[in-house]
PDB file of C-alpha atoms and ligand atoms in Angstrom:
ATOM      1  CA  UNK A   1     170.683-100.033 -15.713  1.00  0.00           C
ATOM      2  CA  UNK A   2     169.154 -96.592 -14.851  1.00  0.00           C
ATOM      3  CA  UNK A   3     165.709 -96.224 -13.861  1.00  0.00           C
ATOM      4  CA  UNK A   4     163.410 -94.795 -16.671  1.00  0.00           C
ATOM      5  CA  UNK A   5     163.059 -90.624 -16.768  1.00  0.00           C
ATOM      6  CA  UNK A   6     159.224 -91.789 -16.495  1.00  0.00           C
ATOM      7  CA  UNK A   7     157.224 -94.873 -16.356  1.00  0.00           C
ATOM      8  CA  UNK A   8     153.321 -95.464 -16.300  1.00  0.00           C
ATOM      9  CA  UNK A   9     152.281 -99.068 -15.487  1.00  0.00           C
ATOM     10  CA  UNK A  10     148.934 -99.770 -15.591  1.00  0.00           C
ATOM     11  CA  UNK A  11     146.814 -97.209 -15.001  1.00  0.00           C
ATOM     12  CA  UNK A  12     143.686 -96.019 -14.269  1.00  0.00           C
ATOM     13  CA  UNK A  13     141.640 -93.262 -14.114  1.00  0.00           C
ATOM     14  CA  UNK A  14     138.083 -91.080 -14.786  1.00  0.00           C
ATOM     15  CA  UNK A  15     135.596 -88.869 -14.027  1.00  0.00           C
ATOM     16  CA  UNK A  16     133.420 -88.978 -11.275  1.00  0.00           C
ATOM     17  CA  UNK A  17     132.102 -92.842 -12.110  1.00  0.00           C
ATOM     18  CA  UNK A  18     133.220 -92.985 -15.829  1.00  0.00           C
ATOM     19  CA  UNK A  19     136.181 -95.085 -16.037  1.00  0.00           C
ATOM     20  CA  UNK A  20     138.160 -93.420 -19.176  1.00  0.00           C
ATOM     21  CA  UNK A  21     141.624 -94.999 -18.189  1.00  0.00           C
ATOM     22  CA  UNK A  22     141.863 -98.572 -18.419  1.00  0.00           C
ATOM     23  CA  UNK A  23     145.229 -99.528 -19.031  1.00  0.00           C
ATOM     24  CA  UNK A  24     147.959 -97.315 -20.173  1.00  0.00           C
ATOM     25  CA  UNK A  25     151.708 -97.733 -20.141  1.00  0.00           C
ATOM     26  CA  UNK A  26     154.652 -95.289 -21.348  1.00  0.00           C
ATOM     27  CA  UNK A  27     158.235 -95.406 -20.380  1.00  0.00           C
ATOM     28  CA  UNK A  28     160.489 -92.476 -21.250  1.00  0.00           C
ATOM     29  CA  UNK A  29     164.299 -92.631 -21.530  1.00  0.00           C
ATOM     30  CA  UNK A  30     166.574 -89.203 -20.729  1.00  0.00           C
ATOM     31  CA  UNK A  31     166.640 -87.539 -23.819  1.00  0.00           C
ATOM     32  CA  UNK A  32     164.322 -89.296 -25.442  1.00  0.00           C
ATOM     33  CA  UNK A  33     161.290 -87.902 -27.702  1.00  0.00           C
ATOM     34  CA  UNK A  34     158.082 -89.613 -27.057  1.00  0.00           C
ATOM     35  CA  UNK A  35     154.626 -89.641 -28.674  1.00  0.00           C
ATOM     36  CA  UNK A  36     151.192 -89.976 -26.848  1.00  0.00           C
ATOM     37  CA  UNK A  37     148.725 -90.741 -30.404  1.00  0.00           C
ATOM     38  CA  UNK A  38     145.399 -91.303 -30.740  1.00  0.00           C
ATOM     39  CA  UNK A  39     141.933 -90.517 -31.613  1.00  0.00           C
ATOM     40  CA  UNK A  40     139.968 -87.646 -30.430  1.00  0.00           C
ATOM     41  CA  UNK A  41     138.592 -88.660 -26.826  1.00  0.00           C
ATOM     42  CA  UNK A  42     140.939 -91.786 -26.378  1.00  0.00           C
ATOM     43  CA  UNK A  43     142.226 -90.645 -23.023  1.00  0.00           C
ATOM     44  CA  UNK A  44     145.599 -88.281 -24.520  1.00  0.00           C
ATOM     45  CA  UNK A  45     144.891 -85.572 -21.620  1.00  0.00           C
ATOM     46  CA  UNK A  46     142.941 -87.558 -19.383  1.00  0.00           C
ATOM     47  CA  UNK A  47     146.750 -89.361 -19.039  1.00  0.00           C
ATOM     48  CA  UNK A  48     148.738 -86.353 -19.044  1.00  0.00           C
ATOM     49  CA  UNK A  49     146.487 -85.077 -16.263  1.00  0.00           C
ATOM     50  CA  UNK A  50     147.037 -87.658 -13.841  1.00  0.00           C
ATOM     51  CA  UNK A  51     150.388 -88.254 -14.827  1.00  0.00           C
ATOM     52  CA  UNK A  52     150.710 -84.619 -13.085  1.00  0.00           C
ATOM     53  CA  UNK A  53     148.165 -85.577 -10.466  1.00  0.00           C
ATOM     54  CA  UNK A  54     145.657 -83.134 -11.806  1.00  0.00           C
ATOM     55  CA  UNK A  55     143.350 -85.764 -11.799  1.00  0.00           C
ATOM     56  CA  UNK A  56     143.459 -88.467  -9.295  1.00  0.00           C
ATOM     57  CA  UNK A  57     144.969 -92.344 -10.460  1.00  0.00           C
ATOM     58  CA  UNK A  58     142.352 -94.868  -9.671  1.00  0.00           C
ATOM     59  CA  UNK A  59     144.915 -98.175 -10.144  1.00  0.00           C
ATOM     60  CA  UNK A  60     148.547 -98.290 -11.563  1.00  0.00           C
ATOM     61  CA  UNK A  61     151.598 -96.594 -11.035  1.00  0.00           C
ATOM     62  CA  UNK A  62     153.689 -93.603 -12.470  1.00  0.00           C
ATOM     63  CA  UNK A  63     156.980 -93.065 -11.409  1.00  0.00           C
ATOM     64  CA  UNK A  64     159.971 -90.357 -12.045  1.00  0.00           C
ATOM     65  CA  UNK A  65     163.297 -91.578 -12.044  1.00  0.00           C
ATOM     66  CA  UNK A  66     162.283 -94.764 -10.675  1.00  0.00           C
ATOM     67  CA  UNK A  67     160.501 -93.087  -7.516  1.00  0.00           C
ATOM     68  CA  UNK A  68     156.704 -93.123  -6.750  1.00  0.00           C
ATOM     69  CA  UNK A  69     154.947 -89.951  -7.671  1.00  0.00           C
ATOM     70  CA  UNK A  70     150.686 -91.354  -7.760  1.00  0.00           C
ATOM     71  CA  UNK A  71     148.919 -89.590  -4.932  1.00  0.00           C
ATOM     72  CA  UNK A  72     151.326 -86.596  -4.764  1.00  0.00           C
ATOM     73  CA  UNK A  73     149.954 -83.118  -5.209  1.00  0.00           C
ATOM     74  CA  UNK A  74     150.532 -81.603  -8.646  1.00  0.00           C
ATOM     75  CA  UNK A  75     152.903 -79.052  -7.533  1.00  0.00           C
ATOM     76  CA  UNK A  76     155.083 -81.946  -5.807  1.00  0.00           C
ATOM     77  CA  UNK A  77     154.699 -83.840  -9.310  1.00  0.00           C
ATOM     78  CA  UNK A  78     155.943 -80.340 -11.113  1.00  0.00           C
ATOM     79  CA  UNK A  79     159.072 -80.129  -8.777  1.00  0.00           C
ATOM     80  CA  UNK A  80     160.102 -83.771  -9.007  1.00  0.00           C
ATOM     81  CA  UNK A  81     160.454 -82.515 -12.622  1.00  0.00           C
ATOM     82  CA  UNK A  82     157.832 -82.475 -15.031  1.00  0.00           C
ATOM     83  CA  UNK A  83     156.562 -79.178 -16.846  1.00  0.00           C
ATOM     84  CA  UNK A  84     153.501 -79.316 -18.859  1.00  0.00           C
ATOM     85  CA  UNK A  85     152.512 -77.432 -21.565  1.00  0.00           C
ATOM     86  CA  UNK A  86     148.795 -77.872 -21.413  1.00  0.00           C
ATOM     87  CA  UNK A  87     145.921 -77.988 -23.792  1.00  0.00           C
ATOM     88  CA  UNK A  88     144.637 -74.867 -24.812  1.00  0.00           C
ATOM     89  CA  UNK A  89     147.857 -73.417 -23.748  1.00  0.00           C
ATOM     90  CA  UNK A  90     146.484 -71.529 -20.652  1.00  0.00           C
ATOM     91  CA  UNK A  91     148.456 -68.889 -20.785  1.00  0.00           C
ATOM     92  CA  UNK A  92     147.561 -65.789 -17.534  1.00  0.00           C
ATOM     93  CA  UNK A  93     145.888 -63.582 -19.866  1.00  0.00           C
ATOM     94  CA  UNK A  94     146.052 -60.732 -17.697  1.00  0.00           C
ATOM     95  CA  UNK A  95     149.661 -61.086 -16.599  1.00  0.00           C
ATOM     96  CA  UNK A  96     152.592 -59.762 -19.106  1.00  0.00           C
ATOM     97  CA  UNK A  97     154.674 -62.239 -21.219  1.00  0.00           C
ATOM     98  CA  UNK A  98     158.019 -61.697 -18.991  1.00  0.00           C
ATOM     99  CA  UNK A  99     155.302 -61.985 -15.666  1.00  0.00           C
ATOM    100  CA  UNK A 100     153.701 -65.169 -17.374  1.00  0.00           C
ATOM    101  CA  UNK A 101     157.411 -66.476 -17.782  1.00  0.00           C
ATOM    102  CA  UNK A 102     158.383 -65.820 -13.955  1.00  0.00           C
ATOM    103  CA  UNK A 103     154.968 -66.600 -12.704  1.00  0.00           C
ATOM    104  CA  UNK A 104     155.817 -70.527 -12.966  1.00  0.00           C
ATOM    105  CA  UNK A 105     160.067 -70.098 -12.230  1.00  0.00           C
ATOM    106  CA  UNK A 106     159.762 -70.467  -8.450  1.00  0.00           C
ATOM    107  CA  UNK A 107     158.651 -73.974  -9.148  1.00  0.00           C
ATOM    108  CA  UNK A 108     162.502 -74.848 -10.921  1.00  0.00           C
ATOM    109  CA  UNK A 109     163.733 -77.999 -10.583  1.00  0.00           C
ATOM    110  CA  UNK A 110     167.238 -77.987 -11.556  1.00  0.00           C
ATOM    111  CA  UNK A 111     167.061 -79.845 -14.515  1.00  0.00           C
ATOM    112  CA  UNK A 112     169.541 -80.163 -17.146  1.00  0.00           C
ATOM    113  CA  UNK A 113     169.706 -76.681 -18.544  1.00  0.00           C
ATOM    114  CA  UNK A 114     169.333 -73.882 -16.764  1.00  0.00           C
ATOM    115  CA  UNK A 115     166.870 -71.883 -18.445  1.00  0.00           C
ATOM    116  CA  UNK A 116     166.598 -68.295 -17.247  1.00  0.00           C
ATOM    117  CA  UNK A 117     164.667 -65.227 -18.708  1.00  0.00           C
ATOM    118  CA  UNK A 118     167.284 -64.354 -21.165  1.00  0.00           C
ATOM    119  CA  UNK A 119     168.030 -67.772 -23.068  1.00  0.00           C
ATOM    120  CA  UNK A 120     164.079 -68.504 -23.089  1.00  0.00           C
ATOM    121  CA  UNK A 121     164.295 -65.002 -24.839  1.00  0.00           C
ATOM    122  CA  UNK A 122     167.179 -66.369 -26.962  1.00  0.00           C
ATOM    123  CA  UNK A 123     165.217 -69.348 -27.815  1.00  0.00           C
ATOM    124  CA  UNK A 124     162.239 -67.299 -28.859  1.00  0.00           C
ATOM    125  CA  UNK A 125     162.990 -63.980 -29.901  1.00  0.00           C
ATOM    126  CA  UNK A 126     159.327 -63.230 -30.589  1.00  0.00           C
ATOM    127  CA  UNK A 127     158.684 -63.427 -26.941  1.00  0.00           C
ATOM    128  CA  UNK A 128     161.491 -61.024 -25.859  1.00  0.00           C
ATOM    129  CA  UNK A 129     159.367 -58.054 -28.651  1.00  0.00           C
ATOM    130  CA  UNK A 130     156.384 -59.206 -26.928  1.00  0.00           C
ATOM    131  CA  UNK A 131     157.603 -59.474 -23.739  1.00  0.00           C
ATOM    132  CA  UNK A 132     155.629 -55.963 -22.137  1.00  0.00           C
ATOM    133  CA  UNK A 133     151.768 -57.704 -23.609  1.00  0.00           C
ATOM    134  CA  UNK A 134     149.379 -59.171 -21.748  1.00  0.00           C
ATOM    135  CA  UNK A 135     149.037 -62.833 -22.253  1.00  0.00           C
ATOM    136  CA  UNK A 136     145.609 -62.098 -24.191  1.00  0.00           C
ATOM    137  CA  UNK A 137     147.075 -60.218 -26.518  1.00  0.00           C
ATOM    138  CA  UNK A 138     149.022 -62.555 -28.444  1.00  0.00           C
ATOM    139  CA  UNK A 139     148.690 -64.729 -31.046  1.00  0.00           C
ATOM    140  CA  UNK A 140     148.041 -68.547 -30.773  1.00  0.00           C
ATOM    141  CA  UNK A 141     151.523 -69.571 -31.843  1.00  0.00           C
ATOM    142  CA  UNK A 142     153.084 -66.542 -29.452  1.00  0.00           C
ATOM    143  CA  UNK A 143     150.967 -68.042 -27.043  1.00  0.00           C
ATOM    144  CA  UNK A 144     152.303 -71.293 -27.428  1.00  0.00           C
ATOM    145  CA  UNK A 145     156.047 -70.366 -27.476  1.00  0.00           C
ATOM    146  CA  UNK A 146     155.376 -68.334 -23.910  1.00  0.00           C
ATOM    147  CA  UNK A 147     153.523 -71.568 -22.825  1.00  0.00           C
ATOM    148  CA  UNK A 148     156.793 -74.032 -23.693  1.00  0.00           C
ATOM    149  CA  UNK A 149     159.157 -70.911 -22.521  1.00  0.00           C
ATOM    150  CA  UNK A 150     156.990 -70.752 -19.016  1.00  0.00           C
ATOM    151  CA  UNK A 151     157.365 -74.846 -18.861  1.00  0.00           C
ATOM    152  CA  UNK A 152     161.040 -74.626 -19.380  1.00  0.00           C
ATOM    153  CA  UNK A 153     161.791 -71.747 -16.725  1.00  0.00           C
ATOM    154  CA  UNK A 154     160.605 -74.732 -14.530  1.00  0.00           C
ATOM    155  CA  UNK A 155     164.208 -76.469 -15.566  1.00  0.00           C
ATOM    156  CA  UNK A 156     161.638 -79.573 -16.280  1.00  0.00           C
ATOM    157  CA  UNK A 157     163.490 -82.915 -16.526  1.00  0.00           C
ATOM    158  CA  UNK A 158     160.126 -83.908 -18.762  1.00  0.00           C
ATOM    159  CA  UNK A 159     159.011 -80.836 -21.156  1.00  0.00           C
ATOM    160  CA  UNK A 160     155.094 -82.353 -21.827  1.00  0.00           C
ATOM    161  CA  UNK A 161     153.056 -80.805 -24.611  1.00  0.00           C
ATOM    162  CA  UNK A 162     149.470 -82.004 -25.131  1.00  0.00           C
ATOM    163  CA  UNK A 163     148.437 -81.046 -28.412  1.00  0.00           C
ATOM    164  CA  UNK A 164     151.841 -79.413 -29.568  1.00  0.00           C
ATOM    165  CA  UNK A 165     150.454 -77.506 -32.478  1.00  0.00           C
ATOM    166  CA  UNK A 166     146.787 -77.868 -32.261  1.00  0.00           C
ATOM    167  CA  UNK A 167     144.936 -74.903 -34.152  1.00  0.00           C
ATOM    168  CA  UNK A 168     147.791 -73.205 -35.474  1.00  0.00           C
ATOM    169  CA  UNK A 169     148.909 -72.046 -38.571  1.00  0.00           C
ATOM    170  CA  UNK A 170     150.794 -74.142 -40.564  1.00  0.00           C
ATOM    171  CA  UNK A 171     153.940 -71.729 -41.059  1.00  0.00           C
ATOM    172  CA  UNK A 172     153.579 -71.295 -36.901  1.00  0.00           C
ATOM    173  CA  UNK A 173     153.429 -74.927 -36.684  1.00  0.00           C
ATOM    174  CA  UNK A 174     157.008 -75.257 -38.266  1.00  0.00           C
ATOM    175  CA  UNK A 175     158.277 -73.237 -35.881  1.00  0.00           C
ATOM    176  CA  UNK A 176     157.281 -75.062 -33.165  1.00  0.00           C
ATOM    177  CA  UNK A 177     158.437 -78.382 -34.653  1.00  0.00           C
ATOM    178  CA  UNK A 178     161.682 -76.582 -35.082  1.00  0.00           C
ATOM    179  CA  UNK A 179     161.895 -75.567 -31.382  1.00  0.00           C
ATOM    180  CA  UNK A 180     161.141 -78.833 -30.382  1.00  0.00           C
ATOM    181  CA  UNK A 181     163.910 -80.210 -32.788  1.00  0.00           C
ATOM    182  CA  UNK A 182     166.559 -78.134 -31.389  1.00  0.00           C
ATOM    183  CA  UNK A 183     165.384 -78.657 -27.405  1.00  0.00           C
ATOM    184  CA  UNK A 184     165.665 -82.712 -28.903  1.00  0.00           C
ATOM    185  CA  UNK A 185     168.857 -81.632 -29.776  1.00  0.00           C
ATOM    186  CA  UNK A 186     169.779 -79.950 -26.798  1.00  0.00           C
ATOM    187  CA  UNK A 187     169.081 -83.530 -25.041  1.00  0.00           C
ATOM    188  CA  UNK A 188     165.943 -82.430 -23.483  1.00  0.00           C
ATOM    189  CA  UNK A 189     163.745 -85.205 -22.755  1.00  0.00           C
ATOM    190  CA  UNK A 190     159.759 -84.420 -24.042  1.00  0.00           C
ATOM    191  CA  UNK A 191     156.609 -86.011 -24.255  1.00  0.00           C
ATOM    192  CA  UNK A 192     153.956 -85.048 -27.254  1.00  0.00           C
ATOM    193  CA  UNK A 193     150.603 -85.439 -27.650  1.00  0.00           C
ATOM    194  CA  UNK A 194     150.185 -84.350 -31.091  1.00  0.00           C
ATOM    195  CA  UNK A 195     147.998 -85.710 -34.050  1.00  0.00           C
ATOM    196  CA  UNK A 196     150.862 -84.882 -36.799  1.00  0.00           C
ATOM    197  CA  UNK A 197     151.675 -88.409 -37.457  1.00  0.00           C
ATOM    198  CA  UNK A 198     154.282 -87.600 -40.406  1.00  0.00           C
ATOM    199  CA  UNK A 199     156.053 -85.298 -38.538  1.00  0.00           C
ATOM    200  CA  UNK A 200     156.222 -86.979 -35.423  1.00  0.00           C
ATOM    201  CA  UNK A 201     158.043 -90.019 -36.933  1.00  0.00           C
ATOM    202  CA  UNK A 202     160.820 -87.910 -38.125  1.00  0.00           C
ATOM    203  CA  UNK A 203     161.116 -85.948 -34.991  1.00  0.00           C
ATOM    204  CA  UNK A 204     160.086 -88.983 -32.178  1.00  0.00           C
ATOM    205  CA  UNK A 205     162.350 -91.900 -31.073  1.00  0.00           C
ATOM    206  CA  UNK A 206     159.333 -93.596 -30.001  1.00  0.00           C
ATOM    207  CA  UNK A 207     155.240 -93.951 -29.972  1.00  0.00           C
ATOM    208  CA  UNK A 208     152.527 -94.756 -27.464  1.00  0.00           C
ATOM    209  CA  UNK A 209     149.136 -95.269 -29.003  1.00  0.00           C
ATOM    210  CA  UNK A 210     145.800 -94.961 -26.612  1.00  0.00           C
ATOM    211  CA  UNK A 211     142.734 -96.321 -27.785  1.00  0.00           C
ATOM    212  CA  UNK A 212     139.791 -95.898 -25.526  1.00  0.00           C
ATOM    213  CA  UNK A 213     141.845 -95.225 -22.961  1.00  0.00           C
ATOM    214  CA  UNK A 214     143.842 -98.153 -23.183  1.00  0.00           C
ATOM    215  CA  UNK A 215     148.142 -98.717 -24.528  1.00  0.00           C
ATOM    216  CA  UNK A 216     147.333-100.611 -27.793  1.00  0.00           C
ATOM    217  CA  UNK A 217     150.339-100.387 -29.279  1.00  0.00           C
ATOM    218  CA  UNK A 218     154.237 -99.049 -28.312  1.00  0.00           C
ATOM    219  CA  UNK A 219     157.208 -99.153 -31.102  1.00  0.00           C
ATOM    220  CA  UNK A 220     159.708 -97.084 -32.972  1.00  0.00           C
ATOM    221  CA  UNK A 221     159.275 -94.576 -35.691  1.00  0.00           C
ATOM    222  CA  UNK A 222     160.514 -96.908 -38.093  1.00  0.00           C
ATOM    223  CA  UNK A 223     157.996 -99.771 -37.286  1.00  0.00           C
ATOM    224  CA  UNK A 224     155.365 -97.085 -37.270  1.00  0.00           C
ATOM    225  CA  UNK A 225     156.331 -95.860 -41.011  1.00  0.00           C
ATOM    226  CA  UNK A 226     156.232 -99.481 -41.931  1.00  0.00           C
ATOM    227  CA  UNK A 227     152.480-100.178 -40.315  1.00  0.00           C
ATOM    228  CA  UNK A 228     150.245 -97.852 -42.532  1.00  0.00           C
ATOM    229  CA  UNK A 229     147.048-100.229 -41.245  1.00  0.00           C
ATOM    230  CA  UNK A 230     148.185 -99.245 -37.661  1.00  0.00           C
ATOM    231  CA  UNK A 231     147.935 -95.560 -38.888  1.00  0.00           C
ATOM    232  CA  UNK A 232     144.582 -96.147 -40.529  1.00  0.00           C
ATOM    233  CA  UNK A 233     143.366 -98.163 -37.393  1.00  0.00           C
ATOM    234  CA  UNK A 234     144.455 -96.317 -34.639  1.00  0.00           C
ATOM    235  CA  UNK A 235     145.027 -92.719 -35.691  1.00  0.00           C
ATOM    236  CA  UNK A 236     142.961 -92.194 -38.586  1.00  0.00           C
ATOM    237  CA  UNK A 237     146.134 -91.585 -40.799  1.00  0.00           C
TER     238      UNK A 237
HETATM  239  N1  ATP B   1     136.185 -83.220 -17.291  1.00  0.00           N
HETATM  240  C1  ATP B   1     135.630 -84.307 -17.803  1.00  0.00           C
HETATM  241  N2  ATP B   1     134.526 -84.870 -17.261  1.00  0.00           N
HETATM  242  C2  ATP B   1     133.962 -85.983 -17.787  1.00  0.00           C
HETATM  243  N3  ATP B   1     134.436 -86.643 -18.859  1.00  0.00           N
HETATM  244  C3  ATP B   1     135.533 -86.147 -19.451  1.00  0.00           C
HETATM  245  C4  ATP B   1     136.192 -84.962 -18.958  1.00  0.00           C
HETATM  246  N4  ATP B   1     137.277 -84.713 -19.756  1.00  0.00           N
HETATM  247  C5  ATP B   1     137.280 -85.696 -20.675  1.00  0.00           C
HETATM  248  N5  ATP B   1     136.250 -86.556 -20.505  1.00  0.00           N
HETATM  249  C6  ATP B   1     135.971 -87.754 -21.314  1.00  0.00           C
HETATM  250  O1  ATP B   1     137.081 -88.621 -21.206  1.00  0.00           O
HETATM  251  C7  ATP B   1     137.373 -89.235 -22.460  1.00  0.00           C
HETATM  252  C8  ATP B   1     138.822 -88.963 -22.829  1.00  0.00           C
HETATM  253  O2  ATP B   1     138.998 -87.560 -23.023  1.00  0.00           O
HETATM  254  P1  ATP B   1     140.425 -86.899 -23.221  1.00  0.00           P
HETATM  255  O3  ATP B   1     140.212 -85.413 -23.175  1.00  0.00           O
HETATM  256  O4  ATP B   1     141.383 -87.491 -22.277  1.00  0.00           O
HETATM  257  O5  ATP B   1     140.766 -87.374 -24.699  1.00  0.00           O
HETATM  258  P2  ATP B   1     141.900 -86.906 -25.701  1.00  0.00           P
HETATM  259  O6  ATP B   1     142.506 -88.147 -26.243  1.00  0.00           O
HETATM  260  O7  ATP B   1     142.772 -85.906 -25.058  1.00  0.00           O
HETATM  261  O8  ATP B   1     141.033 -86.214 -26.865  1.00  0.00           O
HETATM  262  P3  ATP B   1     141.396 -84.961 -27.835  1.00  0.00           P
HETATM  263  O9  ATP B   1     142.220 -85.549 -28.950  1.00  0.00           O
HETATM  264  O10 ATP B   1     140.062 -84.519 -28.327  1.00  0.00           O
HETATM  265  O11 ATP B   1     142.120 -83.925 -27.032  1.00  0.00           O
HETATM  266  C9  ATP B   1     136.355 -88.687 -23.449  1.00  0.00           C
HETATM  267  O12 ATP B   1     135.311 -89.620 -23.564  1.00  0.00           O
HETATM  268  C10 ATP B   1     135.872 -87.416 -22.789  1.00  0.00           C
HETATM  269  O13 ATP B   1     134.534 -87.150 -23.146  1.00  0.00           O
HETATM  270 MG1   MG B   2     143.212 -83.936 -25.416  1.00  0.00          MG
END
């Protein structure tokens, strides 16, 4: 059997002396869609963070494709093939669209698809009208698309979103679902940190919920839709 695209075994991690990671497992499949879930301040990006060695692991392992990736730098995390989509999008707000979409595409990784400037503009025709404004000037859900667009000119192996369609509108948020549908489609592999429980069990193979920075529960989208207390408990659903 193949090693998992990623796993996460036991780990730790925190702030300065705050332990906020305690104990949290995932394990990703290739092509499979993931969930991270949770409450506000249960450890979601503190996770993602040292997953891509942001943020150093205290205890526990992560690994890519079966091979060791705690203690590497972020950018050697990035090229073993993981591209994040981070919180608050952070898109370059003084670069262009097209210079925010090259800025990251020395970093590819040769992952499945090759994605170059033109099919991200395929994939998201607003960005090619856009493509000549500053990253400031766009809209949340444009700035959202050029973050995913910039993640994929990395070729990632992993496409990671932490709070897919946080503070959007909901007509933007639809879109974004339906990119991430068809890049499911596709085969792309993608973890999401999202707090859209009903639409994450349609679109997710399987869920990973954190509480207080702990793996409390793991399962498919059909045993979540048949656990409403484990919604109420652990999500606030
Ligand atoms: N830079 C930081 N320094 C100190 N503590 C932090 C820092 N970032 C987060 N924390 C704390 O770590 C805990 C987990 O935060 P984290 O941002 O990982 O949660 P989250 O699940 O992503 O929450 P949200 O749903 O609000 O995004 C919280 O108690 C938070 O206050
Ligand atoms: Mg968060």
């Amino acid at each position: 059997m193949s090693a998992p695209l990623l796993e996460v075994a036991r780990l730790q991690a925190g702030y300065g002396d705050t332990q906020v990671l305690f104990n949290v497992a995932i394990i990703i499949k290739p092509g499979e869609v993931v969930t991270l879930m949770g409450r506000n301040g249960m450890g979601k990006t503190t996770t993602i963070r040292t997953i891509m060695g942001l943020l150093k692991a205290t205890d526990g392992d992560v690994w890519v494709e079966g091979a060791p990736v705690s203690g590497l730098p972020a950018y050697a995390v990035a090229q073993k093939g993981l591209g994040l989509v981070p919180e608050g999008r952070q898109v370059f707000p003084t670069l262009t669209v097209e210079e925010n979409l090259i800025a990251t595409a020395a970093n590819r990784v040769g992952g499945k698809a090759a994605w170059t400037l033109p099919s991200v503009y395929q994939f998201f025709p607003r960005l090619r009208e856009r493509r000549g404004n500053l990253g400031s000037q766009l809209s949340g859900g444009e700035q959202q698309m050029l973050a995913i667009g910039r993640a994929l000119m990395t070729n990632p192996k992993l496409l990671i979103l932490d709070e897919a369609t946080e503070g959007l509108a909901p007509i933007i948020r639809s879109e974004i679902w339906e990119c991430l549908r068809s890049l499911k489609q596709a085969g792309q592999s993608i973890l999401i940190v999202d707090k859209n429980v009903s639409v994450l069990e349609k679109l997710a193979d399987h869920h990973v919920i954190l509480e207080k920075g702990r793996t409390v529960w793991m399962g498919s989208s059909q045993d979540l839709s048949e656990n409403p207390d484990l919604k109420e408990r652990y999500l606030g659903a």
